[in-house]
Short mmCIF file of C-alpha atoms and ligand atoms in Angstrom, two decimals:
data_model
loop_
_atom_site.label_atom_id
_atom_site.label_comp_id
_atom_site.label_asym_id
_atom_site.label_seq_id
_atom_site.Cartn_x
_atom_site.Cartn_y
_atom_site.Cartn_z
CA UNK A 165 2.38 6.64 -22.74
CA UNK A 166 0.89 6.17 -26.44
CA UNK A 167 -3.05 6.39 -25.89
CA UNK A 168 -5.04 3.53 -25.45
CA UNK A 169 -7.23 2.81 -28.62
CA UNK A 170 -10.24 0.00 -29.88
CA UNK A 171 -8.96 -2.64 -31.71
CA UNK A 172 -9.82 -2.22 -35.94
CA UNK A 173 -12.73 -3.77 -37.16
CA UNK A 174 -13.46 -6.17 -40.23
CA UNK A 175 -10.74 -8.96 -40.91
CA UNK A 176 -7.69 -7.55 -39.42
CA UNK A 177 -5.85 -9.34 -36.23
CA UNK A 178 -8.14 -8.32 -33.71
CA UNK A 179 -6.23 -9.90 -30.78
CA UNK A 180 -6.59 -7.32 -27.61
CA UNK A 181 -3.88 -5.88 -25.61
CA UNK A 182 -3.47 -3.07 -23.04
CA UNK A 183 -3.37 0.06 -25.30
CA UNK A 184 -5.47 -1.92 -27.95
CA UNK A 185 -8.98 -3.33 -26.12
CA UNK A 186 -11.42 -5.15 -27.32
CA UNK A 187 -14.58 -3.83 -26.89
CA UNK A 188 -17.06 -6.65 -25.35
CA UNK A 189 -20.78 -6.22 -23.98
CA UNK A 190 -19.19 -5.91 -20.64
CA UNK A 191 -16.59 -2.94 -21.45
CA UNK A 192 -13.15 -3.10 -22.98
CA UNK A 193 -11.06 -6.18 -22.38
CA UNK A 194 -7.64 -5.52 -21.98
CA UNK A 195 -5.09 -8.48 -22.37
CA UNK A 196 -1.91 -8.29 -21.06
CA UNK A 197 0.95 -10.40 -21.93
CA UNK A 198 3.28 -12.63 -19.58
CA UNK A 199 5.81 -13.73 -21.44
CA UNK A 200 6.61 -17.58 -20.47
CA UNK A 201 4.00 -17.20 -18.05
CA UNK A 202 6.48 -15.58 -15.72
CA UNK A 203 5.39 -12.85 -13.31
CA UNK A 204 6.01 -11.66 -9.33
CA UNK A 205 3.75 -12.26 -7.06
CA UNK A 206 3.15 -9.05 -5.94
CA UNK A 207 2.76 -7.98 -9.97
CA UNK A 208 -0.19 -10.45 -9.92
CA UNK A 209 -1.83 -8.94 -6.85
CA UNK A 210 -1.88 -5.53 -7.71
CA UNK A 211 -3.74 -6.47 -10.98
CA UNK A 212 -6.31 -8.28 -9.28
CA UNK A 213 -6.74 -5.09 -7.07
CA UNK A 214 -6.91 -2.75 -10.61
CA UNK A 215 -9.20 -5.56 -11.96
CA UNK A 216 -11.24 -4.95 -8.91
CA UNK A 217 -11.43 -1.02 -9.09
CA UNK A 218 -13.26 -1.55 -12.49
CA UNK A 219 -16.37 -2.76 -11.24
CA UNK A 220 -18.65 -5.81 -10.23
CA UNK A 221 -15.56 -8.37 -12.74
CA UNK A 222 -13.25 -8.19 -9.80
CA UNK A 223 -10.89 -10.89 -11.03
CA UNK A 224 -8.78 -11.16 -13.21
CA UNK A 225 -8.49 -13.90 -16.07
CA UNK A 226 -5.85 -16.24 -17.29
CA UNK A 227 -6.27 -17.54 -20.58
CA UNK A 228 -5.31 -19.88 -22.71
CA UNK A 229 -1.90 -18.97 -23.84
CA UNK A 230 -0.59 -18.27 -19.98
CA UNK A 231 -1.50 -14.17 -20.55
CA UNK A 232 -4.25 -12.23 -17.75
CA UNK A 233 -7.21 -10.28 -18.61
CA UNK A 234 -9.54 -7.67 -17.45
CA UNK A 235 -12.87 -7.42 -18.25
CA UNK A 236 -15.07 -4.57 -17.82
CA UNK A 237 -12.76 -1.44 -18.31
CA UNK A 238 -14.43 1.99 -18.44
CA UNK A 239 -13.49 3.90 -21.37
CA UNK A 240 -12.62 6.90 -19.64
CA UNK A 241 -9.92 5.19 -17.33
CA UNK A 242 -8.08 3.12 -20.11
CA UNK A 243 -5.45 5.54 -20.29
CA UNK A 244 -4.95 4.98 -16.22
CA UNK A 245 -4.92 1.20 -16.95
CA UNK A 246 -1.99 1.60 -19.89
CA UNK A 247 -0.26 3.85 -17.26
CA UNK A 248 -0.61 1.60 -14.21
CA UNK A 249 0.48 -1.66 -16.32
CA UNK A 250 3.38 0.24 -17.24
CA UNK A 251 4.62 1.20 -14.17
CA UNK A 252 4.16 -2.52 -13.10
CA UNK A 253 6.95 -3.64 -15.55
CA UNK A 254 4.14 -5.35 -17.96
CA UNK A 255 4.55 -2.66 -20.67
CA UNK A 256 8.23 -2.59 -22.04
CA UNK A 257 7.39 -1.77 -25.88
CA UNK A 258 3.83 -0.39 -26.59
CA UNK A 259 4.90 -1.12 -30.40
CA UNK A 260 5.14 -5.18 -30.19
CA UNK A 261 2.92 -5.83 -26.49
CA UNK A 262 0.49 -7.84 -28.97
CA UNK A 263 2.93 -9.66 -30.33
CA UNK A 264 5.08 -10.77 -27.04
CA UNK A 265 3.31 -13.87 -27.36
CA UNK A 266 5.65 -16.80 -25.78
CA UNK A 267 4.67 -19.50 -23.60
CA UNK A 268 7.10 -21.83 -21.80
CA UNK A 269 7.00 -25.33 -20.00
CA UNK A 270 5.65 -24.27 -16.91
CA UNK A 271 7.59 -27.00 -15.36
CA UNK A 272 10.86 -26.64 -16.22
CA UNK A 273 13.60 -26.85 -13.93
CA UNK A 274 10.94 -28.34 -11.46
CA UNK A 275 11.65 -31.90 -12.32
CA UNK A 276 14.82 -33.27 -12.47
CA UNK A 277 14.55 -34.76 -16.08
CA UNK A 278 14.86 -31.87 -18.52
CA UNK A 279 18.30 -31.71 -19.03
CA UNK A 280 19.70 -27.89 -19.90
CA UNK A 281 16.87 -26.02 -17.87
CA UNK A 282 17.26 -27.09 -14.55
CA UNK A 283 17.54 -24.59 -12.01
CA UNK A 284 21.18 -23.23 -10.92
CA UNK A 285 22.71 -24.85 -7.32
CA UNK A 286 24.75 -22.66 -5.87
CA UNK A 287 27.49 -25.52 -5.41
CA UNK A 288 27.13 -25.73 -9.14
CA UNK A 289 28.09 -22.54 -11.26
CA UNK A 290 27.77 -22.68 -14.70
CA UNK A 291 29.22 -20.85 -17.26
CA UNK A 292 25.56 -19.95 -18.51
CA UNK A 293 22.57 -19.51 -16.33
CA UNK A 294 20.84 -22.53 -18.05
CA UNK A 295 16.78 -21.36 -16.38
CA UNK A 296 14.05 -21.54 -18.90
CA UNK A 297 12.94 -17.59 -17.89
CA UNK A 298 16.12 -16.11 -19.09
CA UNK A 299 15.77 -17.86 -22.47
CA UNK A 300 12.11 -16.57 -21.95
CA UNK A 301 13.67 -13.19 -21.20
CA UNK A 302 16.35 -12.91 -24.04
CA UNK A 303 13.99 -14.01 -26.56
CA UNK A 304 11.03 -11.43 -25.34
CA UNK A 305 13.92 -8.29 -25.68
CA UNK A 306 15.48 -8.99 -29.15
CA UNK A 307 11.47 -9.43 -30.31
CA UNK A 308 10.46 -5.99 -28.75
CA UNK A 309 13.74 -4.85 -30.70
CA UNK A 310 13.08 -5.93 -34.11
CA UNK A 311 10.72 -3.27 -35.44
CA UNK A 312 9.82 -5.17 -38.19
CA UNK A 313 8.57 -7.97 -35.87
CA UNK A 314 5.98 -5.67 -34.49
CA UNK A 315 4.31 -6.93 -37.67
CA UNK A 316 3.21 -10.34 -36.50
CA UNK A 317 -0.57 -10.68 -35.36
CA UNK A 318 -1.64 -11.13 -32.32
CA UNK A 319 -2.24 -14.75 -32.71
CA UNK A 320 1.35 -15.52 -33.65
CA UNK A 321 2.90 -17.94 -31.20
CA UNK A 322 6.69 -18.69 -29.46
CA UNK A 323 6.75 -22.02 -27.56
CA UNK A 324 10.16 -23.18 -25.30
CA UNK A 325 9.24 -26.63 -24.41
CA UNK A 326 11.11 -28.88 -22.05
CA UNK A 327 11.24 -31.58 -23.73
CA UNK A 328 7.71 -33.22 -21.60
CA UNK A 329 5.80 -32.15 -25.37
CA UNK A 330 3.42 -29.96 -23.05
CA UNK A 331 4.27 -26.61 -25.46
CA UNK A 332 4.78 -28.31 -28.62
CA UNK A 333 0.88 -30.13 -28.18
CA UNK A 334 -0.08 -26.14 -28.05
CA UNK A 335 1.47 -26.03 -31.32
CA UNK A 336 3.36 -22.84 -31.38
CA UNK A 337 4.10 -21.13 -34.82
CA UNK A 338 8.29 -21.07 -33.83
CA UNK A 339 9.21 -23.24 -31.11
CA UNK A 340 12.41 -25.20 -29.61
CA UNK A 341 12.82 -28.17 -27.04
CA UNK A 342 16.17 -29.46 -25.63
CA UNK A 343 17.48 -32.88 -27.24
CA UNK A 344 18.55 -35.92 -25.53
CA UNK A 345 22.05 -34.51 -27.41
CA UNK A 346 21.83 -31.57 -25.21
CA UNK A 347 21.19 -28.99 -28.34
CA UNK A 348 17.62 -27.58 -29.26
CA UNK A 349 15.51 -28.75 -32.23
CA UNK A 350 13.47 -25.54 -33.52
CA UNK A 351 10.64 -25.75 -35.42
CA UNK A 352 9.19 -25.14 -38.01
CA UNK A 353 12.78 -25.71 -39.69
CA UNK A 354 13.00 -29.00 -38.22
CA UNK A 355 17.26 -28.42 -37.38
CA UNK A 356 19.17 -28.98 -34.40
CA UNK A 357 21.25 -26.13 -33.11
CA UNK A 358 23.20 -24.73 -30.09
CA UNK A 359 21.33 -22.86 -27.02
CA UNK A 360 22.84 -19.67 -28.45
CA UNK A 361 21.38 -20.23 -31.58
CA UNK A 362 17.23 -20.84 -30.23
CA UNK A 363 17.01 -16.63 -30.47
CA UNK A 364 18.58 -16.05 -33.31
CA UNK A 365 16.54 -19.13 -35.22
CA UNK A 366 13.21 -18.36 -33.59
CA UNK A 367 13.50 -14.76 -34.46
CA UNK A 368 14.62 -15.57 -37.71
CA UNK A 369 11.42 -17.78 -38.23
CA UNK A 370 8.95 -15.31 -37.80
CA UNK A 371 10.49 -12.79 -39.95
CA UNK A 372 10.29 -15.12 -42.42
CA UNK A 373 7.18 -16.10 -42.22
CA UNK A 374 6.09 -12.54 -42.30
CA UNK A 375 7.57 -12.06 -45.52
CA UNK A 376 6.03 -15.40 -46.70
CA UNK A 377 2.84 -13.87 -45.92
CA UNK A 378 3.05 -10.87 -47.63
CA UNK A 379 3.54 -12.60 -50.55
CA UNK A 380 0.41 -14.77 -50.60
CA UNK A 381 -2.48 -13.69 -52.26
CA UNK A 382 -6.02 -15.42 -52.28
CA UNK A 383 -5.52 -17.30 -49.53
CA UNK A 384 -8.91 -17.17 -48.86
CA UNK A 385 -8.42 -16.18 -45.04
CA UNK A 386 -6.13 -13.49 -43.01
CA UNK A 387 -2.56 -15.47 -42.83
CA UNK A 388 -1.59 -14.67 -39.25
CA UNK A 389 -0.16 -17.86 -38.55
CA UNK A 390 2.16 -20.59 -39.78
CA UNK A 391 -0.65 -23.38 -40.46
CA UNK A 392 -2.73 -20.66 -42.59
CA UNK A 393 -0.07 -20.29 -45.26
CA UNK A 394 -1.18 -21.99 -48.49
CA UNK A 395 0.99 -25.56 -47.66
CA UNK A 396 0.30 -25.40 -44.01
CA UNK A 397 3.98 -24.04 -43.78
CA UNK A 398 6.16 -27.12 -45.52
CA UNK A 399 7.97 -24.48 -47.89
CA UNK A 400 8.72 -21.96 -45.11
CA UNK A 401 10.39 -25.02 -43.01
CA UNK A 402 12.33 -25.95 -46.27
CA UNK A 403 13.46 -22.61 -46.74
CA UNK A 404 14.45 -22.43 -42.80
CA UNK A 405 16.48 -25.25 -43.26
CA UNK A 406 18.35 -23.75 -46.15
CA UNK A 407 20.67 -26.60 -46.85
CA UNK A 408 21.13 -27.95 -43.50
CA UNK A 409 19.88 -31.86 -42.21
CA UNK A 410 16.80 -32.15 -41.24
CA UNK A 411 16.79 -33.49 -37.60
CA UNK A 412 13.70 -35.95 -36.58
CA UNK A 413 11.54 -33.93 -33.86
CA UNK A 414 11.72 -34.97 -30.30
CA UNK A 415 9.32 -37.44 -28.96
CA UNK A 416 8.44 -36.28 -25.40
CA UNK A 417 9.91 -38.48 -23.09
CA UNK A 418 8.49 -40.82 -20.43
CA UNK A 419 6.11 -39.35 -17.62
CA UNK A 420 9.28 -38.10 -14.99
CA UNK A 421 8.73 -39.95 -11.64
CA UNK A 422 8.27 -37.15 -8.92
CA UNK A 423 7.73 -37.69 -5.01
CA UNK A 424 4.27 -36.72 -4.18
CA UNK A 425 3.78 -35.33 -0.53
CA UNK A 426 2.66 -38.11 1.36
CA UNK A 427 -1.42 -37.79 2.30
CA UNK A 428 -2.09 -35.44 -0.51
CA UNK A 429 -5.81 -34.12 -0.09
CA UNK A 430 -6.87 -35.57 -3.54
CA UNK A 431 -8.32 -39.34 -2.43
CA UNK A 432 -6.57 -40.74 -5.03
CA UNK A 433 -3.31 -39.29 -4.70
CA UNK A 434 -2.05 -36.88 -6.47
CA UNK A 435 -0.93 -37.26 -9.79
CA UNK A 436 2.82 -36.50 -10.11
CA UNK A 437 3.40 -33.53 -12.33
CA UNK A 438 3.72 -34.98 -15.60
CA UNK A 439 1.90 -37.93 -15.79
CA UNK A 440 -0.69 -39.31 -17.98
CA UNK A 441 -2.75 -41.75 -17.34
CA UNK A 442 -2.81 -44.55 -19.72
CA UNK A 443 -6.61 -43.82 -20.88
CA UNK A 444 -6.63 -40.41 -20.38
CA UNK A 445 -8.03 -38.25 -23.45
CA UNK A 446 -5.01 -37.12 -24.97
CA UNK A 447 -4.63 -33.92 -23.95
CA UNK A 448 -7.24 -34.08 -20.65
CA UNK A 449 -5.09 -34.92 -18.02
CA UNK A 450 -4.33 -31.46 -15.37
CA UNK A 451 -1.22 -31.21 -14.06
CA UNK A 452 -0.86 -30.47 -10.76
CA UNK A 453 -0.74 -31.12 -7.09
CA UNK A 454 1.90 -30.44 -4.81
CA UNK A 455 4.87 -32.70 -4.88
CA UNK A 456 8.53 -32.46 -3.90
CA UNK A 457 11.51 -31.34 -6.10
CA UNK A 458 14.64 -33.86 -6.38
CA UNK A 459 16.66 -31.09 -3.92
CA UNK A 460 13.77 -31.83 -1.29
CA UNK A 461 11.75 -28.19 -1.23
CA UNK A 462 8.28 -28.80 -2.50
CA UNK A 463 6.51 -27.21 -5.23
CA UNK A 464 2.14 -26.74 -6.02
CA UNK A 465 0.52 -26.46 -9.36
CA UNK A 466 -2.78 -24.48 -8.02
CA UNK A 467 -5.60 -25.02 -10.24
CA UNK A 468 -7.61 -21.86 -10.56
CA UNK A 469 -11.66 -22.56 -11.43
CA UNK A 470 -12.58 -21.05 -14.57
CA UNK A 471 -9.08 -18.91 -14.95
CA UNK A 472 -10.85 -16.74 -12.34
CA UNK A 473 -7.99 -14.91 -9.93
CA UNK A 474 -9.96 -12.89 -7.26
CA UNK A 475 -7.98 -10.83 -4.89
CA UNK A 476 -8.05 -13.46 -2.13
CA UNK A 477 -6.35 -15.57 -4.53
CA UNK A 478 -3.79 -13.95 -5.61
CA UNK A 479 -3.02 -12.59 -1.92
CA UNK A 480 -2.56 -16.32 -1.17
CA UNK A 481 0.01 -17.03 -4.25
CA UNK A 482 1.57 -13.61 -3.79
CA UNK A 483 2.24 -14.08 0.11
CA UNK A 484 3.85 -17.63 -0.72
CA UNK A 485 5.70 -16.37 -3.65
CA UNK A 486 7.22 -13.40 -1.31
CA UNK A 487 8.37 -15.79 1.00
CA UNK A 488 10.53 -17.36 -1.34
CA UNK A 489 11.24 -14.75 -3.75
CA UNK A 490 10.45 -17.07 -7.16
CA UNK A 491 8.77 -16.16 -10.18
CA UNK A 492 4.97 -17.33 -10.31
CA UNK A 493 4.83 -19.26 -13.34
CA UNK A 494 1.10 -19.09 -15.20
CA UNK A 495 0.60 -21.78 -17.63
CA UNK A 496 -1.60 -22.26 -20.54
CA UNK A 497 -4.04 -24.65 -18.69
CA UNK A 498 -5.29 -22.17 -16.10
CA UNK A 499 -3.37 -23.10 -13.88
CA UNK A 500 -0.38 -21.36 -11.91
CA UNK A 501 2.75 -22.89 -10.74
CA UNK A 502 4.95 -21.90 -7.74
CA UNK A 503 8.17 -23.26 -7.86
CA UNK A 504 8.38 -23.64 -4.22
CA UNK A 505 6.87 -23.54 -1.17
CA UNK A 506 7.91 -21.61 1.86
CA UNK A 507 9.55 -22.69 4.73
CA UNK A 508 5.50 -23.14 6.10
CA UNK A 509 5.13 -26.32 4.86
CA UNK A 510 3.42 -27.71 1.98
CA UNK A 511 0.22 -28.44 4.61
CA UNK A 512 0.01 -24.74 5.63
CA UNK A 513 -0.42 -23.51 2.03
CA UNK A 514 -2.91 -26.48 0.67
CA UNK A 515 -5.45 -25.27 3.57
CA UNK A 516 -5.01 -21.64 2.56
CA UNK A 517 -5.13 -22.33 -1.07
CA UNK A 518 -8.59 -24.09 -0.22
CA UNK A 519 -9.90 -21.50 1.78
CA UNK A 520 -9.97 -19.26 -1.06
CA UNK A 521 -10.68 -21.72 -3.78
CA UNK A 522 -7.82 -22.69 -5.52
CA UNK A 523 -7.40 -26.24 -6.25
CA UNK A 524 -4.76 -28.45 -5.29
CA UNK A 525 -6.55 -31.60 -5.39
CA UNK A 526 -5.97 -32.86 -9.15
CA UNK A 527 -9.30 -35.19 -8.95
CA UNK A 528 -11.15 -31.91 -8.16
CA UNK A 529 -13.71 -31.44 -11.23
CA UNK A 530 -13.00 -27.77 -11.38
CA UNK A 531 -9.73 -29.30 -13.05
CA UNK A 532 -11.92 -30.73 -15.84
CA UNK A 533 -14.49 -27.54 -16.90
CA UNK A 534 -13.53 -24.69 -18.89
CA UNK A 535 -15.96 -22.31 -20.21
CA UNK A 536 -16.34 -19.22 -23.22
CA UNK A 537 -16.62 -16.36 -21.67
CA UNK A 538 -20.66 -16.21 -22.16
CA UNK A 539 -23.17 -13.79 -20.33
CA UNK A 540 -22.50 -11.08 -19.78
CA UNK A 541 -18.97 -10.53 -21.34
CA UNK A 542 -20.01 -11.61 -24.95
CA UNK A 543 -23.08 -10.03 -26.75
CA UNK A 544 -23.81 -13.66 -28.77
CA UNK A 545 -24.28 -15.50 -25.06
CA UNK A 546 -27.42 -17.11 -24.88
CA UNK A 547 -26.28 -18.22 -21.02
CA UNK A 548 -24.21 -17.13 -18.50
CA UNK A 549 -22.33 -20.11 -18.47
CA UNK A 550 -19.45 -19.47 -15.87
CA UNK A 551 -22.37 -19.75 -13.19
CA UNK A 552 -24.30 -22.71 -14.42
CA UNK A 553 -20.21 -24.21 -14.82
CA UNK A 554 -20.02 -23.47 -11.53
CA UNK A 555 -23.20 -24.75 -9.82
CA UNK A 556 -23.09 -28.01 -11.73
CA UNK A 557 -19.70 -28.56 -10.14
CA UNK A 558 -20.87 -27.78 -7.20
CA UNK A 559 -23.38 -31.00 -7.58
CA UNK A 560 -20.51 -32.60 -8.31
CA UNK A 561 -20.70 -33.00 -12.60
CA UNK A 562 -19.03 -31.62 -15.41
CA UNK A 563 -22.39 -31.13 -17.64
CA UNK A 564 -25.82 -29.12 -16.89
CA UNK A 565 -28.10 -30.55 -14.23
CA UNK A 566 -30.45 -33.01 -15.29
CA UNK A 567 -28.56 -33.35 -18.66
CA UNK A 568 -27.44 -37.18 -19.74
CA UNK A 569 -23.65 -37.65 -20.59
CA UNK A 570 -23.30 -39.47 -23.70
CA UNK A 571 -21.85 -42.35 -23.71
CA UNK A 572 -18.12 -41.82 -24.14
CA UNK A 573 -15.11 -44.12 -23.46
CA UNK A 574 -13.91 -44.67 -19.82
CA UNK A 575 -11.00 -43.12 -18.51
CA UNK A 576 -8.83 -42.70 -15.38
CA UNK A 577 -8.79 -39.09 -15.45
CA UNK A 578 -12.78 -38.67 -16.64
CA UNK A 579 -13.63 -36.38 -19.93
CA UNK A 580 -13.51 -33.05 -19.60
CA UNK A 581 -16.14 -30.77 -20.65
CA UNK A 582 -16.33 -27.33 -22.07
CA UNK A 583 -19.38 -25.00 -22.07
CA UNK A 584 -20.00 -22.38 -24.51
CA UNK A 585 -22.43 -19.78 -24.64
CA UNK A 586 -23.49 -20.35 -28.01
CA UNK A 587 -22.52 -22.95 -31.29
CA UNK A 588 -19.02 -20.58 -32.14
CA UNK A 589 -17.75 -22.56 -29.06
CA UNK A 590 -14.81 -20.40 -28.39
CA UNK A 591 -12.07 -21.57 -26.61
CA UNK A 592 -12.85 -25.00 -26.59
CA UNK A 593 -10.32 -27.49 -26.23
CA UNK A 594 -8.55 -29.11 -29.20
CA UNK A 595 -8.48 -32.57 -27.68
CA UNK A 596 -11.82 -34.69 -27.45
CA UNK A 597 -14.48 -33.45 -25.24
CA UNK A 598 -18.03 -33.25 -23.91
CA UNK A 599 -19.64 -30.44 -25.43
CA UNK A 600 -21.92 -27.59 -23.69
CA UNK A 601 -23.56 -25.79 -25.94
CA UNK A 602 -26.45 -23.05 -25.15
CA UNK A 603 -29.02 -22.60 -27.74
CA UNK A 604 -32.30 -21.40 -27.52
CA UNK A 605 -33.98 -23.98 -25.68
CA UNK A 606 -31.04 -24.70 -23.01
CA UNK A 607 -27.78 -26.73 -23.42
CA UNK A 608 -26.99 -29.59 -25.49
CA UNK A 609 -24.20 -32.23 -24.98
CA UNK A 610 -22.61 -34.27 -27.01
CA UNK A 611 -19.06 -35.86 -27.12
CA UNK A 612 -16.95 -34.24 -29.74
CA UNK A 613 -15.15 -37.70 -30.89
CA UNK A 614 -18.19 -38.08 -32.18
CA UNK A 615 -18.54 -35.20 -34.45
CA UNK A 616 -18.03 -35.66 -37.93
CA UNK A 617 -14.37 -35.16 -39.75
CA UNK A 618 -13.53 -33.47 -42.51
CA UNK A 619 -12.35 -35.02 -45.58
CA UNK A 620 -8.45 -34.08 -46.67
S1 SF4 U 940 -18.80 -19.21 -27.78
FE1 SF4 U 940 -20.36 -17.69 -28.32
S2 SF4 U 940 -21.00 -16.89 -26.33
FE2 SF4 U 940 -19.04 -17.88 -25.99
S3 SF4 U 940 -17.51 -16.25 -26.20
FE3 SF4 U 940 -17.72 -17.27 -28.20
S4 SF4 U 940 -19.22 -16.02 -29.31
FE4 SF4 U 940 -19.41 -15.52 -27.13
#
């Protein structure tokens, strides 16, 4: 096992990984990388119970792009971590695990309306297994075998969408979604090819783009992805396209209609995976719930507060995920899918998914707060704002006690809100938002639609 190491200072990609940690005020962070989101059950667990062996953290954290972290890692047992995420299967190339960076529609297959991912019947062979994870899969192994892909930066991004738009809003740097024509449209090159093809043309993106990158000079800024290239990447796609039609980019389609479980616990109902409300922010509505599949098992989006997986949690999503033998699937909006439920019963799992604080319920506020990762992981935190997050939920509001929401447009789903522990604002949402920033004298709010633009 190559030995763990800090990652390099100054400009270069500083993106973490497990042999390369960031060092934060708390300890190394180690970020480990599930591509498509995909991972056991029991693979989950058993990093909640290393995350827990490192100290007070005890949890571990799912971020933004569908990966887990741990926070807090001694510096004389990173070696053990490298070796122990190894020998859970998380670990297959030390040379590109910063760069295995793929995320996938987390519902896929789940919903009846994505045709060319749904899952296999076993009254229905096909001559391919058509399942988004072993597109996820085939793309992940020919990346960890191109050496000169190990290149990329860490902040380089693969997106398989469904054809819902949920992956293409997180604009990923080479991406495909399935047509209404049953082929794939890949981006950035803006063609239409054959499911055999989405490798080969995804793979052949990012090589490109590396090469693209060498050759620019003062940029101005560290090129690590497509939108940092001089154009914003129009003469890359041009290039991609090398002589072939351009094909118009799929619109998502409508919001799929999906059988919610009768006397769901949120008091609204549920909202059926996939659908927006009309006024919704764009980009603020959760999805989630539980709700049943077209062949009549049922299926839960868990909403987990703050990307925080403790132990009990996991134990709860690992112990329903045995009983079926599925993939978890952890998506990009802190959230983790199981593709279905046991033979228990949807009811059974919703009361033990509450008992240890996962959320079901998609009017639950938890499903509208994300925070930075403030006091005492970050060394700029002027709060420690995953506990003030947490006890102004628990009063039932998305912004700091006794602080006055601006006024802000009203919607079905609510605004969301996003507290940072200092003006960077890291991680904050790209879609409109209230605001929580700490500065010296406590937090400030304001509603980020109302924040200045930039001229072209
Ligand atoms: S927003 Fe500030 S406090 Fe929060 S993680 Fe970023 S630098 Fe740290």
């Amino acid at each position: 096992m190559p030995a763990t190491r800090s990652a390099p200072p100054g400009r270069a990609d500083r993106c973490p990984g497990a042999l390369v940690l960031h060092e934060a005020a708390d300890g190394g962070l180690a970020r480990i990388r599930l591509p498509g989101g995909f991972v056991d059950g029991e693979v989950l667990f058993a990093l909640t119970v290393l995350a827990g062996s490192f100290g007070e953290h005890g949890a571990v954290e799912l971020t933004s792009r569908g990966n887990v972290q741990l926070r807090g890692v001694p510096a004389g047992r990173r070696a053990e971590l490298a070796e122990r995420v190894a020998e859970l299967g998380l670990l297959p190339s030390a040379t590109h695990e910063r760069v295995r960076n793929i995320v996938a529609a987390p519902f896929a297959g789940l919903t009846g309306q994505d045709p060319g991912l749904e899952e296999p019947r076993p009254e229905d062979p096909r001559p391919e297994d058509p399942r988004l994870q072993e597109l996820v899969r085939a793309l992940d192994q020919a990346l960890c075998a191109d050496p000169e892909l190990a290149g990329l930066s860490g902040r380089f991004l693969f997106g398989l969408d469904d054809a819902t738009g949920d992956i293409a809003a997180l604009a990923p740097d080479a991406w495909a979604a399935p047509t209404a024509r049953g082929r794939w449209w890949i981006g950035p090159a803006g063609v239409e090819v054959e499911r055999a093809a989405v490798v080969p043309e995804l793979l052949g993106a990012a090589r490109a783009f590396l090469r693209t990158a060498a050759d620019v000079v003062g940029a101005g800024h560290p090129v690590w992805r497509v939108r940092d290239l001089p154009d914003g990447g129009r003469e890359l796609a041009a290039a991609l396209r090398a002589g072939r039609p351009q094909a118009p980019r799929p619109t998502p389609g409508p919001a799929p209609a999906r059988t919610v479980r009768p006397g769901g616990t949120s008091p609204g109902g549920a909202w059926p995976v996939g659908a927006r409300p009309a006024d919704a922010w764009p980009g603020g509505a959760w999805h989630g719930g539980v709700w049943q599949r077209p062949d009549g098992f049922h299926a839960a989006a868990v909403h987990v507060p703050l990307g925080q997986l403790t132990r009990p949690r996991a134990d709860v999503l690992a112990a329903e995920a045995a009983a079926t033998g599925e993939a978890l699937r952890v998506t990009p909006w802190r959230s983790v899918v199981l593709p279905r439920l046991s033979g228990a019963g949807p009811d059974r799992f919703t009361v033990a998914a509450g008992r240890v604080g996962l959320v079901t319920d998609p009017g639950s506020p938890w499903t509208r707060v994300t925070t930075c990762a403030g006091r005492p992981g970050c060394a700029s935190a002027l709060a420690d704002v995953r506990s003030d997050a947490a006890r102004a939920v628990d009063a039932g509001r998305l912004i700091p006690l006794g602080a006055a929401a601006p006024p802000g447009p009203p919607t079905a789903a609510g605004p969301r809100a996003h507290w940072s522990g200092c003006a960077r604002r890291c991680g904050q949402p790209a879609s409109r938002h209230l605001a929580v920033v700490a500065g010296p004298a406590g937090y400030l709010v304001h509603d980020t639609g109302t924040e200045p633009k930039e001229c072209p």
